[in-house]
XYZ file of N, CA and C in Angstrom:
840
model
N 0.836 -1.211 0.000
C 0.000 0.000 0.000
C 0.871 1.263 0.000
N 1.907 1.258 0.826
C 2.809 2.407 0.872
C 3.515 2.614 -0.464
N 3.825 1.497 -1.139
C 4.500 1.591 -2.429
C 3.605 2.272 -3.462
N 2.320 1.917 -3.450
C 1.364 2.537 -4.373
C 1.233 4.032 -4.068
N 1.162 4.357 -2.774
C 1.041 5.761 -2.371
C 2.262 6.553 -2.822
N 3.436 5.968 -2.639
C 4.664 6.649 -3.048
C 4.687 6.914 -4.546
N 4.191 5.946 -5.318
C 4.149 6.118 -6.768
C 3.219 7.271 -7.145
N 2.092 7.381 -6.441
C 1.112 8.431 -6.732
C 1.661 9.822 -6.433
N 2.404 9.948 -5.335
C 2.799 11.291 -4.892
C 4.204 11.695 -5.323
N 5.042 10.726 -5.629
C 6.442 11.052 -5.909
C 6.796 11.055 -7.389
N 5.851 10.734 -8.256
C 6.177 10.737 -9.685
C 6.312 12.178 -10.178
N 7.088 12.349 -11.227
C 7.419 13.689 -11.735
C 6.191 14.454 -12.210
N 5.205 13.739 -12.748
C 3.997 14.399 -13.247
C 3.221 15.036 -12.097
N 3.084 14.296 -10.999
C 2.357 14.806 -9.841
C 3.073 16.000 -9.224
N 4.367 15.848 -9.007
C 5.162 16.925 -8.412
C 5.154 18.160 -9.311
N 5.315 17.936 -10.600
C 5.326 19.047 -11.554
C 4.002 19.776 -11.606
N 2.903 19.022 -11.541
C 1.570 19.630 -11.595
C 1.355 20.565 -10.419
N 1.672 20.106 -9.216
C 1.422 20.930 -8.034
C 2.393 22.106 -7.946
N 3.588 21.939 -8.486
C 4.496 23.090 -8.573
C 3.946 24.149 -9.523
N 3.357 23.675 -10.617
C 2.818 24.584 -11.633
C 1.645 25.399 -11.105
N 0.772 24.766 -10.328
C -0.413 25.481 -9.833
C -0.126 26.236 -8.530
N 1.120 26.209 -8.075
C 1.497 26.992 -6.905
C 1.204 26.361 -5.573
N 1.008 25.037 -5.567
C 0.755 24.318 -4.316
C 1.778 23.184 -4.150
N 3.054 23.518 -4.110
C 4.092 22.480 -4.103
C 4.034 21.544 -2.894
N 3.576 22.046 -1.752
C 3.540 21.221 -0.545
C 2.373 20.231 -0.549
N 1.470 20.354 -1.518
C 0.323 19.443 -1.583
C 0.670 18.131 -2.279
N 1.753 18.119 -3.040
C 2.109 16.930 -3.831
C 2.155 15.642 -3.004
N 2.753 15.642 -1.794
C 2.801 14.393 -1.025
C 1.478 14.024 -0.347
N 0.497 14.929 -0.404
C -0.710 14.711 0.405
C -2.006 14.641 -0.382
N -1.960 14.891 -1.707
C -3.224 15.012 -2.433
C -4.114 13.767 -2.355
N -3.553 12.532 -2.291
C -4.475 11.399 -2.146
C -5.256 11.425 -0.833
N -4.642 12.007 0.219
C -5.334 12.112 1.500
C -6.571 13.009 1.401
N -6.493 14.023 0.545
C -7.628 14.931 0.382
C -8.852 14.162 -0.101
N -8.691 13.400 -1.156
C -9.818 12.667 -1.724
C -10.220 11.478 -0.853
N -9.233 10.849 -0.204
C -9.545 9.741 0.694
C -10.348 10.222 1.894
N -9.960 11.369 2.451
C -10.686 11.885 3.617
C -12.092 12.331 3.232
N -12.251 12.931 2.049
C -13.592 13.308 1.584
C -14.478 12.070 1.471
N -13.896 10.975 0.964
C -14.642 9.723 0.847
C -14.987 9.161 2.223
N -14.069 9.281 3.173
C -14.314 8.784 4.537
C -15.430 9.586 5.206
N -15.439 10.893 5.004
C -16.504 11.710 5.595
C -17.860 11.368 4.981
N -17.882 11.060 3.702
C -19.128 10.612 3.081
C -19.552 9.262 3.669
N -18.571 8.398 3.947
C -18.861 7.099 4.556
C -19.462 7.279 5.953
N -18.912 8.229 6.729
C -19.457 8.504 8.059
C -20.917 8.932 7.952
N -21.198 9.779 6.961
C -22.574 10.226 6.737
C -23.487 9.038 6.436
N -23.032 8.170 5.558
C -23.842 7.006 5.165
C -24.035 6.030 6.321
N -22.970 5.802 7.081
C -23.067 4.912 8.239
C -24.044 5.491 9.261
N -23.999 6.818 9.428
C -24.939 7.468 10.333
C -26.375 7.217 9.930
N -26.642 7.288 8.634
C -27.988 7.021 8.139
C -28.434 5.588 8.429
N -27.486 4.658 8.388
C -27.820 3.245 8.580
C -27.879 2.840 10.047
N -26.998 3.400 10.852
C -26.846 2.946 12.240
C -27.759 3.689 13.214
N -27.985 4.981 12.996
C -28.779 5.769 13.940
C -30.179 5.198 14.164
N -30.902 4.755 13.115
C -32.235 4.178 13.360
C -32.202 2.944 14.255
N -31.067 2.248 14.267
C -30.935 1.055 15.102
C -30.671 1.441 16.550
N -29.832 2.458 16.750
C -29.454 2.873 18.106
C -30.548 3.707 18.756
N -31.157 4.618 17.979
C -32.208 5.499 18.504
C -33.473 5.364 17.648
N -34.138 4.229 17.684
C -35.283 4.001 16.793
C -36.449 4.964 17.013
N -36.791 5.247 18.269
C -37.931 6.132 18.530
C -37.644 7.563 18.082
N -36.405 8.013 18.329
C -36.034 9.354 17.895
C -36.064 9.453 16.380
N -35.518 8.455 15.699
C -35.439 8.475 14.244
C -36.828 8.522 13.612
N -37.785 7.824 14.221
C -39.159 7.853 13.711
C -39.776 9.232 13.887
N -39.374 9.913 14.952
C -39.933 11.231 15.256
C -39.385 12.322 14.344
N -38.138 12.170 13.911
C -37.507 13.189 13.079
C -38.036 13.136 11.648
N -38.173 14.306 11.040
C -38.556 14.337 9.633
C -37.317 14.183 8.749
N -37.499 14.229 7.454
C -36.403 13.971 6.508
C -35.263 14.975 6.661
N -35.620 16.256 6.809
C -34.591 17.291 6.944
C -33.825 17.126 8.256
N -34.524 16.834 9.331
C -33.879 16.645 10.637
C -32.951 15.436 10.626
N -33.331 14.393 9.912
C -32.466 13.209 9.791
C -31.197 13.561 9.022
N -31.364 14.331 7.957
C -30.198 14.772 7.180
C -29.246 15.583 8.049
N -29.788 16.534 8.813
C -28.949 17.372 9.661
C -28.249 16.560 10.747
N -28.917 15.555 11.277
C -28.294 14.682 12.289
C -27.033 14.032 11.718
N -27.141 13.498 10.502
C -26.005 12.801 9.886
C -24.894 13.765 9.495
N -25.262 14.984 9.069
C -24.256 16.008 8.778
C -23.479 16.343 10.041
N -24.183 16.424 11.174
C -23.513 16.733 12.436
C -22.558 15.625 12.860
N -22.866 14.389 12.523
C -21.941 13.288 12.812
C -20.616 13.497 12.082
N -20.697 13.905 10.826
C -19.496 14.191 10.042
C -18.757 15.381 10.628
N -19.510 16.420 10.939
C -18.927 17.653 11.463
C -18.182 17.425 12.773
N -18.777 16.664 13.678
C -18.144 16.464 14.982
C -16.925 15.548 14.865
N -16.948 14.615 13.920
C -15.773 13.761 13.695
C -14.595 14.610 13.223
N -14.858 15.500 12.276
C -13.810 16.388 11.773
C -13.318 17.320 12.870
N -14.247 17.903 13.631
C -13.879 18.867 14.664
C -13.004 18.230 15.739
N -13.372 17.054 16.200
C -12.594 16.381 17.250
C -11.179 16.068 16.770
N -11.067 15.589 15.546
C -9.736 15.278 15.008
C -8.898 16.542 14.859
N -9.477 17.586 14.295
C -8.696 18.785 14.002
C -8.313 19.561 15.257
N -9.179 19.593 16.262
C -8.839 20.294 17.498
C -7.648 19.628 18.180
N -7.690 18.308 18.300
C -6.595 17.599 18.972
C -5.294 17.701 18.178
N -5.369 17.569 16.862
C -4.161 17.649 16.041
C -3.607 19.067 15.997
N -4.486 20.043 15.967
C -4.038 21.435 15.903
C -3.295 21.855 17.171
N -3.631 21.274 18.299
C -2.904 21.568 19.534
C -1.435 21.172 19.408
N -1.186 20.065 18.709
C 0.194 19.623 18.463
C 0.910 20.625 17.559
N 0.219 21.097 16.543
C 0.812 22.066 15.616
C 1.113 23.384 16.326
N 0.187 23.847 17.138
C 0.377 25.109 17.860
C 1.588 25.029 18.793
N 1.832 23.837 19.342
C 2.950 23.656 20.274
C 4.308 23.577 19.573
N 4.297 23.555 18.239
C 5.538 23.455 17.460
C 6.248 24.810 17.452
N 7.310 24.929 18.220
C 8.012 26.209 18.358
C 8.659 26.653 17.046
N 9.117 25.696 16.243
C 9.741 26.037 14.971
C 8.730 26.681 14.029
N 7.544 26.117 13.962
C 6.497 26.673 13.103
C 6.012 28.003 13.666
N 5.933 28.106 14.978
C 5.487 29.345 15.611
C 6.455 30.502 15.337
N 7.713 30.170 15.159
C 8.704 31.221 14.889
C 8.608 31.766 13.469
N 7.920 31.030 12.588
C 7.730 31.472 11.200
C 6.272 31.207 10.807
N 5.342 31.966 11.400
C 3.918 31.657 11.230
C 3.359 31.908 9.841
N 4.050 32.711 9.027
C 3.538 33.040 7.699
C 3.997 32.038 6.645
N 5.293 31.764 6.585
C 5.837 30.947 5.499
C 6.361 29.583 5.964
N 6.327 29.314 7.270
C 6.820 28.038 7.765
C 5.889 26.892 7.387
N 6.442 25.686 7.363
C 5.610 24.509 7.073
C 6.076 23.343 7.916
N 5.162 22.410 8.144
C 5.418 21.285 9.041
C 4.613 20.076 8.560
N 5.204 18.882 8.544
C 4.483 17.703 8.042
C 3.243 17.341 8.850
N 3.263 17.576 10.163
C 2.071 17.295 10.973
C 0.928 18.224 10.570
N 1.252 19.501 10.397
C 0.247 20.476 9.970
C -0.286 20.125 8.581
N 0.600 19.786 7.670
C 0.185 19.488 6.300
C -0.665 18.222 6.234
N -0.326 17.236 7.046
C -1.134 16.022 7.096
C -2.544 16.334 7.593
N -2.616 17.182 8.641
C -3.924 17.565 9.189
C -4.715 18.402 8.190
N -4.050 19.344 7.536
C -4.752 20.235 6.606
C -5.232 19.491 5.357
N -4.522 18.439 4.962
C -4.999 17.649 3.821
C -6.335 16.996 4.153
N -6.503 16.618 5.419
C -7.769 16.019 5.846
C -8.859 17.078 5.945
N -8.506 18.261 6.453
C -9.523 19.312 6.563
C -9.912 19.850 5.186
N -8.978 19.870 4.234
C -9.334 20.242 2.856
C -10.306 19.206 2.292
N -10.057 17.929 2.591
C -10.981 16.880 2.169
C -12.351 17.047 2.798
N -12.360 17.446 4.071
C -13.641 17.675 4.748
C -14.417 18.800 4.082
N -13.754 19.927 3.822
C -14.467 21.052 3.226
C -14.827 20.787 1.768
N -14.067 19.930 1.082
C -14.464 19.494 -0.255
C -15.776 18.728 -0.157
N -15.852 17.805 0.809
C -17.102 17.072 1.042
C -18.223 18.041 1.403
N -17.907 19.010 2.243
C -18.900 19.977 2.713
C -19.457 20.800 1.553
N -18.579 21.224 0.645
C -19.029 22.001 -0.517
C -19.988 21.183 -1.366
N -19.608 19.941 -1.645
C -20.448 19.076 -2.489
C -21.786 18.794 -1.821
N -21.737 18.459 -0.535
C -22.971 18.131 0.193
C -23.875 19.353 0.327
N -23.274 20.516 0.632
C -24.068 21.736 0.770
C -24.695 22.133 -0.558
N -23.950 21.967 -1.650
C -24.492 22.279 -2.976
C -25.704 21.401 -3.290
N -25.602 20.121 -2.945
C -26.708 19.198 -3.212
C -27.919 19.493 -2.335
N -27.693 20.125 -1.191
C -28.773 20.385 -0.242
C -28.830 21.871 0.118
N -28.600 22.726 -0.879
C -28.485 24.165 -0.633
C -29.759 24.749 -0.034
N -30.910 24.211 -0.354
C -32.161 24.745 0.188
C -32.291 24.468 1.681
N -31.588 23.442 2.145
C -31.600 23.116 3.578
C -30.467 23.828 4.285
N -29.268 23.729 3.730
C -28.076 24.269 4.385
C -28.008 25.790 4.308
N -28.350 26.355 3.165
C -28.326 27.804 2.996
C -27.003 28.314 2.454
N -27.011 29.536 1.965
C -25.829 30.121 1.322
C -24.750 30.512 2.331
N -25.130 30.756 3.573
C -24.134 31.071 4.587
C -23.176 29.925 4.810
N -23.704 28.719 4.878
C -22.856 27.546 5.073
C -22.045 27.237 3.815
N -22.595 27.552 2.655
C -21.829 27.365 1.426
C -20.644 28.319 1.395
N -20.858 29.579 1.781
C -19.765 30.551 1.840
C -18.705 30.098 2.832
N -19.144 29.582 3.971
C -18.210 29.083 4.988
C -17.369 27.943 4.425
N -18.005 27.012 3.730
C -17.302 25.846 3.191
C -16.293 26.259 2.121
N -16.687 27.142 1.217
C -15.810 27.568 0.114
C -14.603 28.334 0.650
N -14.846 29.276 1.536
C -13.756 30.084 2.077
C -12.790 29.233 2.900
N -13.311 28.347 3.712
C -12.455 27.485 4.521
C -11.639 26.540 3.646
N -12.286 25.983 2.623
C -11.591 25.108 1.680
C -10.440 25.858 1.018
N -10.704 27.074 0.557
C -9.676 27.855 -0.133
C -8.508 28.217 0.754
N -8.790 28.647 1.989
C -7.716 29.048 2.902
C -6.802 27.876 3.233
N -7.388 26.739 3.558
C -6.549 25.586 3.930
C -5.863 24.965 2.714
N -6.455 25.113 1.548
C -5.770 24.670 0.332
C -4.536 25.532 0.082
N -4.669 26.834 0.297
C -3.551 27.755 0.079
C -2.442 27.581 1.112
N -2.728 26.879 2.206
C -1.675 26.637 3.203
C -0.560 25.782 2.622
N -0.829 25.118 1.501
C 0.177 24.253 0.864
C 1.065 25.034 -0.107
N 0.996 26.371 -0.070
C 1.882 27.137 -0.967
C 3.347 27.208 -0.517
N 3.803 27.164 0.713
C 3.064 27.139 1.977
C 2.748 28.554 2.466
N 1.674 28.641 3.278
C 1.243 29.951 3.758
C 0.350 29.783 4.986
N 0.674 30.480 6.070
C -0.144 30.547 7.291
C -0.405 29.181 7.944
N 0.549 28.270 7.868
C 0.309 26.954 8.450
C 0.181 27.007 9.970
N 0.916 27.903 10.615
C 0.783 28.038 12.070
C -0.580 28.633 12.424
N -0.953 29.709 11.760
C -2.231 30.351 12.060
C -3.418 29.456 11.700
N -3.222 28.573 10.719
C -4.291 27.645 10.359
C -4.705 26.781 11.528
N -3.718 26.340 12.326
C -4.013 25.534 13.513
C -4.693 26.370 14.583
N -4.270 27.627 14.702
C -4.887 28.527 15.691
C -6.362 28.745 15.375
N -6.664 29.024 14.106
C -8.056 29.232 13.720
C -8.885 27.959 13.845
N -8.236 26.807 13.787
C -8.969 25.556 13.927
C -9.508 25.371 15.340
N -9.057 26.194 16.289
C -9.619 26.160 17.642
C -11.075 26.622 17.649
N -11.520 27.246 16.556
C -12.940 27.575 16.410
C -13.798 26.319 16.574
N -13.231 25.179 16.152
C -14.002 23.942 16.122
C -14.347 23.412 17.511
N -13.736 23.984 18.551
C -14.137 23.615 19.919
C -15.618 23.913 20.112
N -16.051 25.086 19.650
C -17.464 25.455 19.778
C -18.348 24.580 18.893
N -17.794 24.112 17.770
C -18.556 23.222 16.882
C -18.908 21.923 17.589
N -17.982 21.413 18.388
C -18.234 20.174 19.136
C -19.416 20.368 20.082
N -19.385 21.456 20.861
C -20.470 21.704 21.811
C -21.783 22.004 21.096
N -21.715 22.688 19.942
C -22.935 22.976 19.183
C -23.584 21.686 18.693
N -22.783 20.789 18.145
C -23.341 19.537 17.645
C -23.940 18.703 18.769
N -23.255 18.652 19.912
C -23.777 17.910 21.058
C -25.093 18.532 21.531
N -25.137 19.866 21.546
C -26.349 20.593 21.935
C -27.532 20.187 21.050
N -27.294 20.142 19.752
C -28.369 19.788 18.808
C -28.707 18.301 18.871
N -27.717 17.458 19.155
C -27.987 16.033 19.373
C -28.944 15.859 20.558
N -28.666 16.575 21.645
C -29.510 16.491 22.832
C -30.939 16.925 22.522
N -31.090 17.968 21.718
C -32.433 18.434 21.362
C -33.185 17.381 20.558
N -32.499 16.756 19.617
C -33.146 15.709 18.823
C -33.545 14.519 19.694
N -32.759 14.263 20.741
C -33.039 13.146 21.655
C -34.074 13.514 22.715
N -34.498 14.780 22.734
C -35.499 15.206 23.703
C -34.967 15.365 25.108
N -33.718 15.789 25.225
C -33.085 15.899 26.545
C -32.971 17.353 27.016
N -33.871 18.204 26.556
C -33.784 19.626 26.906
C -33.930 19.884 28.405
N -34.563 18.967 29.138
C -34.759 19.167 30.576
C -33.635 18.569 31.415
N -32.676 17.906 30.767
C -31.570 17.279 31.499
C -30.531 18.320 31.886
N -29.886 18.117 33.042
C -28.876 19.063 33.508
C -27.690 19.120 32.549
N -27.378 17.991 31.903
C -26.247 17.953 30.973
C -26.512 18.854 29.771
N -27.789 19.016 29.417
C -28.151 19.910 28.307
C -27.824 21.350 28.669
N -28.132 21.726 29.907
C -27.841 23.078 30.376
C -26.341 23.317 30.460
N -25.599 22.345 30.999
C -24.144 22.482 31.130
C -23.488 22.614 29.762
N -23.913 21.768 28.823
C -23.353 21.831 27.468
C -23.717 23.155 26.798
N -24.919 23.659 27.064
C -25.319 24.940 26.491
C -24.438 26.078 26.977
N -24.097 26.051 28.256
C -23.189 27.065 28.795
C -21.807 26.943 28.166
N -21.354 25.701 27.980
C -20.054 25.467 27.338
C -20.076 25.944 25.894
N -21.206 25.769 25.213
C -21.345 26.216 23.828
C -21.214 27.733 23.733
N -21.978 28.446 24.546
C -21.948 29.912 24.496
C -20.560 30.431 24.861
N -19.960 29.856 25.910
C -18.642 30.307 26.362
C -17.571 30.038 25.318
N -17.565 28.805 24.770
C -16.534 28.445 23.795
C -16.696 29.241 22.503
N -17.930 29.485 22.094
C -18.152 30.261 20.875
C -17.649 31.691 21.067
N -17.961 32.270 22.220
C -17.559 33.646 22.478
C -16.043 33.779 22.580
N -15.419 32.922 23.389
C -13.987 33.068 23.621
C -13.146 32.542 22.452
N -13.554 31.421 21.824
C -12.760 30.843 20.738
C -12.949 31.599 19.430
N -14.191 31.909 19.094
C -14.457 32.524 17.790
C -14.452 34.051 17.831
N -15.117 34.626 18.824
C -15.259 36.079 18.852
C -14.006 36.754 19.398
N -13.593 36.375 20.605
C -12.436 37.031 21.226
C -11.131 36.577 20.577
N -10.856 35.269 20.649
C -9.603 34.732 20.104
C -9.539 34.933 18.598
N -10.672 34.743 17.926
C -10.707 34.902 16.478
C -10.409 36.320 16.037
N -10.919 37.295 16.776
C -10.654 38.699 16.439
C -9.178 39.037 16.643
N -8.613 38.565 17.759
C -7.189 38.791 18.028
C -6.330 38.140 16.952
N -6.667 36.907 16.583
C -5.924 36.200 15.537
C -6.000 36.952 14.209
N -7.171 37.449 13.881
C -7.351 38.160 12.616
C -6.440 39.379 12.542
N -6.387 40.138 13.619
C -5.509 41.305 13.669
C -4.057 40.885 13.493
N -3.662 39.805 14.173
C -2.280 39.322 14.078
C -1.935 38.845 12.670
N -2.882 38.162 12.019
C -2.638 37.663 10.667
C -2.455 38.832 9.695
N -3.362 39.794 9.736
C -3.256 40.945 8.838
C -1.953 41.697 9.084
N -1.566 41.821 10.347
C -0.333 42.528 10.678
C 0.886 41.742 10.201
N 0.856 40.423 10.386
C 1.983 39.584 9.963
C 2.155 39.600 8.454
N 1.047 39.588 7.731
C 1.112 39.654 6.268
C 1.727 40.987 5.823
N 1.298 42.066 6.464
C 1.813 43.388 6.109
C 3.301 43.516 6.413
N 3.765 42.838 7.470
C 5.164 42.939 7.887
C 6.079 41.910 7.225
N 5.503 41.028 6.401
C 6.304 39.967 5.788
C 7.383 40.544 4.874
N 8.584 40.047 5.049
C 9.704 40.502 4.217
C 9.779 39.731 2.901
N 9.031 38.636 2.820
C 8.985 37.825 1.606
C 7.752 38.207 0.804
N 7.919 38.399 -0.488
C 6.804 38.789 -1.357
C 5.720 37.707 -1.361
N 4.470 38.125 -1.252
C 3.326 37.212 -1.255
C 2.404 37.585 -2.406
N 1.888 36.587 -3.084
C 0.982 36.820 -4.207
C -0.222 37.655 -3.771
N -0.556 38.707 -4.515
C -1.747 39.511 -4.184
C -3.023 38.680 -4.192
N -3.072 37.676 -5.066
C -4.250 36.807 -5.095
C -4.403 36.072 -3.770
N -3.291 35.522 -3.260
C -3.338 34.765 -2.007
C -3.737 35.670 -0.842
N -3.074 36.812 -0.726
C -3.401 37.718 0.377
C -4.828 38.241 0.257
N -5.251 38.517 -0.968
C -6.609 39.015 -1.179
C -7.651 37.990 -0.800
N -7.418 36.737 -1.204
C -8.385 35.683 -0.889
C -8.426 35.427 0.609
N -7.254 35.372 1.241
C -7.198 35.108 2.680
C -7.916 36.205 3.460
N -7.707 37.454 3.062
C -8.374 38.562 3.751
C -9.887 38.519 3.528
N -10.301 38.198 2.297
C -11.732 38.073 2.015
C -12.333 36.936 2.841
N -11.624 35.816 2.905
C -12.097 34.675 3.682
C -12.193 35.030 5.159
N -11.192 35.744 5.660
C -11.198 36.148 7.072
C -12.386 37.041 7.390
N -12.643 38.013 6.524
C -13.786 38.905 6.733
C -15.098 38.126 6.695
N -15.210 37.211 5.715
C -16.432 36.419 5.568
C -16.655 35.510 6.770
N -15.620 34.778 7.164
C -15.764 33.802 8.243
C -15.972 34.472 9.595
N -15.267 35.576 9.842
C -15.477 36.295 11.097
C -16.862 36.949 11.104
N -17.294 37.449 9.946
C -18.640 38.015 9.857
C -19.703 36.980 10.172
N -19.523 35.774 9.638
C -20.452 34.682 9.931
C -20.423 34.326 11.411
N -19.240 34.338 12.022
C -19.128 34.020 13.447
C -19.876 35.040 14.295
N -19.707 36.334 13.971
C -20.426 37.376 14.710
C -21.944 37.193 14.551
N -22.360 36.897 13.324
C -23.795 36.715 13.068
C -24.328 35.498 13.817
N -23.616 34.365 13.714
C -24.079 33.145 14.376
C -24.107 33.305 15.890
N -23.157 34.068 16.434
C -23.164 34.288 17.877
C -24.393 35.102 18.285
N -24.767 36.078 17.477
C -25.976 36.858 17.779
C -27.212 35.967 17.742
N -27.239 34.998 16.814
C -28.358 34.059 16.728
C -28.398 33.182 17.976
N -27.233 32.720 18.435
C -27.160 31.891 19.638
C -27.697 32.658 20.844
N -27.286 33.919 20.978
C -27.738 34.729 22.110
C -29.241 34.971 22.045
N -29.756 35.307 20.868
C -31.191 35.551 20.729
C -31.992 34.281 21.017
N -31.475 33.129 20.568
C -32.145 31.862 20.826
C -32.149 31.538 22.311
N -31.015 31.783 22.974
C -30.922 31.533 24.413
C -31.902 32.418 25.178
N -32.000 33.701 24.790
C -32.936 34.610 25.443
C -34.378 34.160 25.225
N -34.689 33.750 24.001
C -36.050 33.305 23.694
C -36.404 32.065 24.506
N -35.461 31.118 24.603
C -35.708 29.901 25.379
C -35.903 30.221 26.858
N -35.122 31.188 27.359
C -35.255 31.581 28.760
C -36.615 32.218 29.016
N -37.064 33.086 28.092
C -38.371 33.715 28.225
C -39.489 32.681 28.154
N -39.340 31.697 27.248
C -40.338 30.632 27.128
C -40.417 29.832 28.426
N -39.257 29.561 29.026
C -39.221 28.794 30.275
C -39.886 29.591 31.392
N -39.625 30.903 31.455
C -40.252 31.751 32.476
C -41.764 31.803 32.279
N -42.209 31.861 31.031
C -43.632 31.908 30.735
C -44.315 30.618 31.172
N -43.667 29.493 30.899
C -44.227 28.196 31.293
C -44.353 28.102 32.806
N -43.312 28.565 33.517
C -43.357 28.531 34.979
C -44.466 29.442 35.509
N -44.621 30.613 34.890
C -45.665 31.542 35.323
C -47.054 30.947 35.108
N -47.264 30.302 33.970
C -48.556 29.668 33.692
C -48.834 28.535 34.658
N -47.775 27.787 35.015
C -47.935 26.704 35.989
C -48.363 27.260 37.340
N -47.741 28.391 37.737
C -48.081 29.012 39.019
C -49.522 29.530 39.013
N -49.939 30.075 37.884
C -51.316 30.577 37.766
C -52.317 29.442 37.812
N -51.927 28.281 37.328
C -52.833 27.140 37.247
C -52.990 26.444 38.581
N -52.037 26.591 39.474
C -52.082 25.867 40.756
C -53.296 26.232 41.614
N -53.615 27.535 41.802
C -54.788 27.866 42.611
C -56.090 27.289 42.077
N -56.201 27.262 40.734
C -57.406 26.719 40.131
C -57.558 25.239 40.446
N -56.419 24.516 40.405
C -56.468 23.091 40.678
C -56.767 22.830 42.142
N -56.208 23.675 43.035
C -56.419 23.469 44.452
C -57.846 23.844 44.853
N -58.397 24.836 44.122
C -59.769 25.248 44.427
C -60.771 24.249 43.914
């Protein structure tokens, strides 16, 4: 198997192609991109087959769109868990940290080849289900795919791992929605996870993400090595788009939390009003 892989990535045609398109560091990893996209599709399919067996009553209760979203979340949380743990290793790499703009590292590149595969899957799946997923998620998938693909120029490999810490909130979000589908809104674990979701989204995406964005723009401006205007332009556009989506999604989370709190207070008030009638 290793011999076949070596033939695919080390032949002159493959190396020459990726040098020509400006992604020389992708040559050793391109099969991983397509393999990981296929694996994420497999996770989706397995979710469709296995979930009705594990949670039969829930699956019967969910409609077609809710079932689709459940399986998408299975893929999303698998990617998030892998990338968060791997990115911590990349962030701890002092050599890469010393050259955050142009440095490269095999651990980072191996991880990014998988995340490029994930966002390739995400683009295809979102396109097929655009009426369900919406254009916001399509923009997120395209921009994320482009940024991590460009990391193989090489470019921003250290910061790529830092931004992947956004996925901490993705884990809690998916668990939160899993609990809702399972009807566990009254469980204490649902409340605890909800607090973790709001906190992680705010600190990882809003606070840390804003600080990272400033650092990236500043590092690009201070770079002594010439960078393609296309690359810098796309990265800046992606940063604006993704941070804009994060700010918007956080506002939705807060509004939803407030609405749920008001609904809970209303239910309690109605219960209190009903008690005298029952006692009388």
